Structures are given as C-alpha cells and as structure tokens.
mmCIF file of C-alpha atoms and ligand atoms in Angstrom:
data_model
loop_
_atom_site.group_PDB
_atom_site.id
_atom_site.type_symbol
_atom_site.label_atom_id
_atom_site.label_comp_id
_atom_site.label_asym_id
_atom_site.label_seq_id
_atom_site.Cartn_x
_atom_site.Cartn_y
_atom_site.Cartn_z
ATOM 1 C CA UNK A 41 -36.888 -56.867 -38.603
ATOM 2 C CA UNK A 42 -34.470 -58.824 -36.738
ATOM 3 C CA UNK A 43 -32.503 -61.594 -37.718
ATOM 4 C CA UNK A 44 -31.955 -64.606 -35.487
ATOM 5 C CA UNK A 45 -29.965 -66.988 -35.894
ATOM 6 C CA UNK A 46 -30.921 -70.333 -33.325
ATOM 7 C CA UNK A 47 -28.489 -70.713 -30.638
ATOM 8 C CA UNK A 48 -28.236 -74.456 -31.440
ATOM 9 C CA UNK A 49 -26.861 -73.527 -34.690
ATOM 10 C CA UNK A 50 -24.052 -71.836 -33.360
ATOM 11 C CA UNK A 51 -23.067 -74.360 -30.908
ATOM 12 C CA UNK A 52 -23.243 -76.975 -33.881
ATOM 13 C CA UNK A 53 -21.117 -74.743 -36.184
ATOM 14 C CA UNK A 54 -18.558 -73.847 -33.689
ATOM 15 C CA UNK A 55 -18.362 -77.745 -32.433
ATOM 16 C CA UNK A 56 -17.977 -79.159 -36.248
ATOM 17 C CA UNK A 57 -17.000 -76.401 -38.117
ATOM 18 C CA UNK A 58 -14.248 -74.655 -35.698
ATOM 19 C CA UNK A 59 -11.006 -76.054 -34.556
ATOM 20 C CA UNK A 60 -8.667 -74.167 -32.259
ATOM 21 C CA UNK A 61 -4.873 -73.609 -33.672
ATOM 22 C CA UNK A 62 -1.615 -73.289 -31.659
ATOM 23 C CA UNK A 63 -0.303 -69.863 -32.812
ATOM 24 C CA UNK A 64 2.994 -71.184 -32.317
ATOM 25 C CA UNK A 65 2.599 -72.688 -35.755
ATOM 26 C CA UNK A 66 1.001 -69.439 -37.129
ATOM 27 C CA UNK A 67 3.522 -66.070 -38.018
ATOM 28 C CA UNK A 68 4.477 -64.386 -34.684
ATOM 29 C CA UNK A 69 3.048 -60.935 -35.848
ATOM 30 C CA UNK A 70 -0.059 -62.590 -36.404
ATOM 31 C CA UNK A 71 -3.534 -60.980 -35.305
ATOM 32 C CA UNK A 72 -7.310 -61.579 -34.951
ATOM 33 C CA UNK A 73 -8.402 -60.409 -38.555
ATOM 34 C CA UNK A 74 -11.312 -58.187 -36.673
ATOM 35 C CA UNK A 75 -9.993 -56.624 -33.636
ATOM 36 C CA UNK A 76 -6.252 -56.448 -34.687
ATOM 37 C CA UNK A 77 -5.439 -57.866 -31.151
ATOM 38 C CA UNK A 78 -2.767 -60.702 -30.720
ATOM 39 C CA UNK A 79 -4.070 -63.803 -30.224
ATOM 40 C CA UNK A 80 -3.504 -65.289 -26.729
ATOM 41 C CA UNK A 81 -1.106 -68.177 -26.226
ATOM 42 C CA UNK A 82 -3.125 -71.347 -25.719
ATOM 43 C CA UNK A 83 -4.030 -72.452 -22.318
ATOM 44 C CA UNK A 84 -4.059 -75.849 -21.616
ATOM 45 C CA UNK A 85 -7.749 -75.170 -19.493
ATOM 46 C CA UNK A 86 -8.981 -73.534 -23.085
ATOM 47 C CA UNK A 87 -12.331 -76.026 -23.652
ATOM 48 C CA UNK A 88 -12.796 -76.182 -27.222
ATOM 49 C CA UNK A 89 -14.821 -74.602 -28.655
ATOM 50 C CA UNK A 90 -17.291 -73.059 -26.095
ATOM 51 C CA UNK A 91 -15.670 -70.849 -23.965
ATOM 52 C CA UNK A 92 -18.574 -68.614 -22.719
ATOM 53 C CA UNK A 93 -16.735 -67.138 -19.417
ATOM 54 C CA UNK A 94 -13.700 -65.645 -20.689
ATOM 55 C CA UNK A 95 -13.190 -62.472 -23.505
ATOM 56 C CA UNK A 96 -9.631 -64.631 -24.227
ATOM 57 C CA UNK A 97 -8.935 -64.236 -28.147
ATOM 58 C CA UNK A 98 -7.877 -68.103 -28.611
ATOM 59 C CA UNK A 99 -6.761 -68.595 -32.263
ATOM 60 C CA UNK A 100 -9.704 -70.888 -34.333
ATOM 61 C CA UNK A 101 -10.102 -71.908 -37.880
ATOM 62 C CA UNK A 102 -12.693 -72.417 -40.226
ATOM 63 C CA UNK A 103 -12.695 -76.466 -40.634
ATOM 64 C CA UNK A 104 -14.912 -78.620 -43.284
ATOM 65 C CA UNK A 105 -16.626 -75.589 -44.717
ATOM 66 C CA UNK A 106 -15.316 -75.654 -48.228
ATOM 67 C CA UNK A 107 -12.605 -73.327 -49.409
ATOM 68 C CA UNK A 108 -12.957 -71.212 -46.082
ATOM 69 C CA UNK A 109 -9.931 -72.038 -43.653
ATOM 70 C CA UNK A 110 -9.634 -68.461 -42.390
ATOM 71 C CA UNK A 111 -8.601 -68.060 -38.580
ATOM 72 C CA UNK A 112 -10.143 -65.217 -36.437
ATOM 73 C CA UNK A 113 -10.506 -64.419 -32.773
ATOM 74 C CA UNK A 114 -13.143 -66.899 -30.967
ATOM 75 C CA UNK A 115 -14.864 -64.179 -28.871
ATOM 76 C CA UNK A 116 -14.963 -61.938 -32.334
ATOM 77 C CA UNK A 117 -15.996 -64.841 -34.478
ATOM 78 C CA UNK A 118 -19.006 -65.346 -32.250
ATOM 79 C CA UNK A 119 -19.719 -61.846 -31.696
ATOM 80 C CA UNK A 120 -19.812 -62.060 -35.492
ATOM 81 C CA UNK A 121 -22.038 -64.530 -36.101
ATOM 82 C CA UNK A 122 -24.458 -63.546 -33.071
ATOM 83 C CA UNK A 123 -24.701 -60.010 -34.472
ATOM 84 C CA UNK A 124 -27.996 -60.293 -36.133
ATOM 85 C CA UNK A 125 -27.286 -59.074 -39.323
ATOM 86 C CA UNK A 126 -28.110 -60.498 -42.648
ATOM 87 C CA UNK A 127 -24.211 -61.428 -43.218
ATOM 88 C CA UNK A 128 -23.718 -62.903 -39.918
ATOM 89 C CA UNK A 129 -23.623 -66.688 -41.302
ATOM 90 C CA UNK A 130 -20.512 -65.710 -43.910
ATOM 91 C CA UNK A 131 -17.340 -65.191 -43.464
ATOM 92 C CA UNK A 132 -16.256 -61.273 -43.013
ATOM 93 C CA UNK A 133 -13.052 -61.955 -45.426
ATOM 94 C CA UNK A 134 -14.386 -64.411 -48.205
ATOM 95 C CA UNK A 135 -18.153 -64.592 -48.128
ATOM 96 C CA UNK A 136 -18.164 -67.931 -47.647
ATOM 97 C CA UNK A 137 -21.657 -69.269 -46.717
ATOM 98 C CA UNK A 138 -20.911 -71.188 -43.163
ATOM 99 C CA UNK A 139 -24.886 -71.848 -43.255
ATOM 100 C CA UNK A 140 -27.288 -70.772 -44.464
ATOM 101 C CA UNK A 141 -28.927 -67.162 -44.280
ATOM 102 C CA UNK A 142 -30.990 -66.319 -41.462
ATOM 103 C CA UNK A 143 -34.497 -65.602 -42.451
ATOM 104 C CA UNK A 144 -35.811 -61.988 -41.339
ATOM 105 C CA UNK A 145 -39.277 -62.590 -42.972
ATOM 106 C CA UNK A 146 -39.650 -66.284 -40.763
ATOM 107 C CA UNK A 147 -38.527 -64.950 -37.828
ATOM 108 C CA UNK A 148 -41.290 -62.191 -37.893
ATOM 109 C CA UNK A 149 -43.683 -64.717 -38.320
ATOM 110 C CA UNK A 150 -42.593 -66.572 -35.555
ATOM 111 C CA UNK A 151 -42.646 -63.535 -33.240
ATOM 112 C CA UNK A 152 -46.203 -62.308 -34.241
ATOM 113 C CA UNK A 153 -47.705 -66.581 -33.894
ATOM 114 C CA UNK A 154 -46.455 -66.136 -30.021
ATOM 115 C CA UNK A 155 -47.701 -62.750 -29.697
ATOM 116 C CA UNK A 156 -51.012 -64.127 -30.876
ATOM 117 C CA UNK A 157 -51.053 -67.616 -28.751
ATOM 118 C CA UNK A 158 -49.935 -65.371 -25.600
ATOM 119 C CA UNK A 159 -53.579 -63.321 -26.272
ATOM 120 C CA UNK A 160 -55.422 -66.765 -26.580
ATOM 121 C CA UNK A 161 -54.386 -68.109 -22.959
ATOM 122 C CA UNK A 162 -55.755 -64.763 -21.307
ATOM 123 C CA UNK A 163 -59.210 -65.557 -22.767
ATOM 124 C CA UNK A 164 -61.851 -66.370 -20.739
ATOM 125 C CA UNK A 165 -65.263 -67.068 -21.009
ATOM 126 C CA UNK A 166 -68.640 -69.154 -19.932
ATOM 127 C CA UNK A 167 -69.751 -69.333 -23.110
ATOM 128 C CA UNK A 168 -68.708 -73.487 -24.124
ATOM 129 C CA UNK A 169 -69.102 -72.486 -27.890
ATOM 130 C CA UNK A 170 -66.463 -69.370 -27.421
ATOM 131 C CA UNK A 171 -63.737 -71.246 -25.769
ATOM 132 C CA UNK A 172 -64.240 -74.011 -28.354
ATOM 133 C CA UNK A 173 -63.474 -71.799 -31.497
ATOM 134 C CA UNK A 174 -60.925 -70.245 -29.015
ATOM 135 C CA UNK A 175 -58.998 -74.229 -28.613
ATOM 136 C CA UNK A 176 -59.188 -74.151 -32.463
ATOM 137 C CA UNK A 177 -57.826 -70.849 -33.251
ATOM 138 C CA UNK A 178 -54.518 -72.124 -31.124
ATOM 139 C CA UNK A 179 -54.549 -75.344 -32.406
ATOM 140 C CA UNK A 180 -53.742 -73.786 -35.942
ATOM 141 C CA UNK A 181 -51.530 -70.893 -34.628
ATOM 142 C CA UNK A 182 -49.549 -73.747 -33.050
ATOM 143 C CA UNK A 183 -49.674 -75.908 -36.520
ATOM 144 C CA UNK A 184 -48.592 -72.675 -38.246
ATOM 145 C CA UNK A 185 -45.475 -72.117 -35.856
ATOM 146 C CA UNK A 186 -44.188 -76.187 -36.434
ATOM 147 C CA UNK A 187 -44.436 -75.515 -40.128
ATOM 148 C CA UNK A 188 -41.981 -72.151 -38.868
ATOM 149 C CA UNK A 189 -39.707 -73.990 -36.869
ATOM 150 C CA UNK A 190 -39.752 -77.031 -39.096
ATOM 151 C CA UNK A 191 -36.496 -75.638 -41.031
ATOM 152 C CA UNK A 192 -33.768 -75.515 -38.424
ATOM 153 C CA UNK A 193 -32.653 -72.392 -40.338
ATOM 154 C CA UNK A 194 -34.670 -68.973 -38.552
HETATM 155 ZN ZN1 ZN B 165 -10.648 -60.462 -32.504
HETATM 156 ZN ZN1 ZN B 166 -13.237 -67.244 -45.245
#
C-alpha cells in the first residue's frame, strides 16, 4: 500500500512551516543533517521556498511547528517528506509530527473508487433501465470518494 501524501500539503508546509537561513549565521563546519553535504551559500535568485529546478542544498528551518527548529537540506527535506513512507510527515531527528500521518488504508480506497468509476464510463448499453442503475452506481462511488477526499490529510 502506498502512502501519499497531497502535493498541496507540501507546498503549504514548506510555504508556512519552512524558512530559509543564511549559513553565515550557522557554524562554518555545518552540514545537511541527511546527506552530510555543505550547505550552499545563499543566492540572492534562491525563491523561497519552492525551488523545483535546481538540486542546490539551501539551508531551511523548521518554523511554527512546536519544539522542532531543526535545519536540513531543502532538496533532502522534500525528498523526505515525498518519500512515501509512513514517517515521511516527522522529522528524521526528533519525531516531531509536521502533520499529520498519511493514511495508507484511505489512499487505497481512493485508488480502487477511480478504478471502479473508470469501468462505469466504458459501459454501454440500449437498455434505458441498465444505464439508469449504471448513473446511480457512480453517483455513490463519486459520494463515497468526497467523503475520501473530505479530510485534506490522504
Ligand atoms: Zn541534504
Ligand atoms: Zn526536529
């Protein structure tokens, strides 16, 4: 089972909850906590925090998530969090929650209500009565995948 976690929840978290830092104010042997790399000096092009077309390990912190204030690597941080696994939404050095847990189980659920709506539209028939109970059938599959999405958290 794979565990998603929805894009817009990572651009929200890394918007609100990430903040870049000058790593002249940090120690000068100081490296990304994951890949052991150096950070790189900032750039004044950086664009904060959403920096999909460069691998550059700009310096960010953890900001307004409780007692979490660690700094890591942006490009490993998101790797992190886009990793699919069930610890992806914590923090790799304190456990701190950042949000909250994907959901392996809902995600399935979601996957299989598509699988089933993408069978309905290739139904045809002559039959007035068929494609009637067919309309209803998706009407609830598509009721039953709101009630999914309804909680941002996948
Ligand atoms: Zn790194
Ligand atoms: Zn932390």
């Amino acid at each position: 089972m794979a565990y998603h976690i929805d894009g817009s929840i990572i651009q929200n978290f890394l918007t609100r909850n990430t903040r870049p830092i000058d790593i002249h104010s940090l120690p000068e042997d100081s490296e990304c906590s994951i890949c052991h790399n150096p950070y790189s000096p900032p750039d004044p092009a950086y664009l904060h925090p959403l920096h999909p077309d460069t691998e550059t390990e700009y310096a960010l912190q953890i900001v307004g998530r409780g007692a979490c204030t660690h700094i890591f690597g942006r490009r490993c941080l998101e790797r992190h969090i886009r990793a699919g696994q069930p610890w992806s939404h914590s923090c790799p050095l304190c456990r701190a929650e950042w949000f909250p847990p994907p959901r392996a189980g809902r995600w399935d659920a979601v996957v299989r209500v598509e699988d089933a709506l993408n069978v309905l539209v290739r139904i045809q028939s002559d039959d007035e009565n068929v494609m009637l109970e067919v309309e209803s059938v998706e009407r609830n599959l598509r009721g039953i995948r709101e009630i999914l999405y309804e909680r941002r958290w996948l």
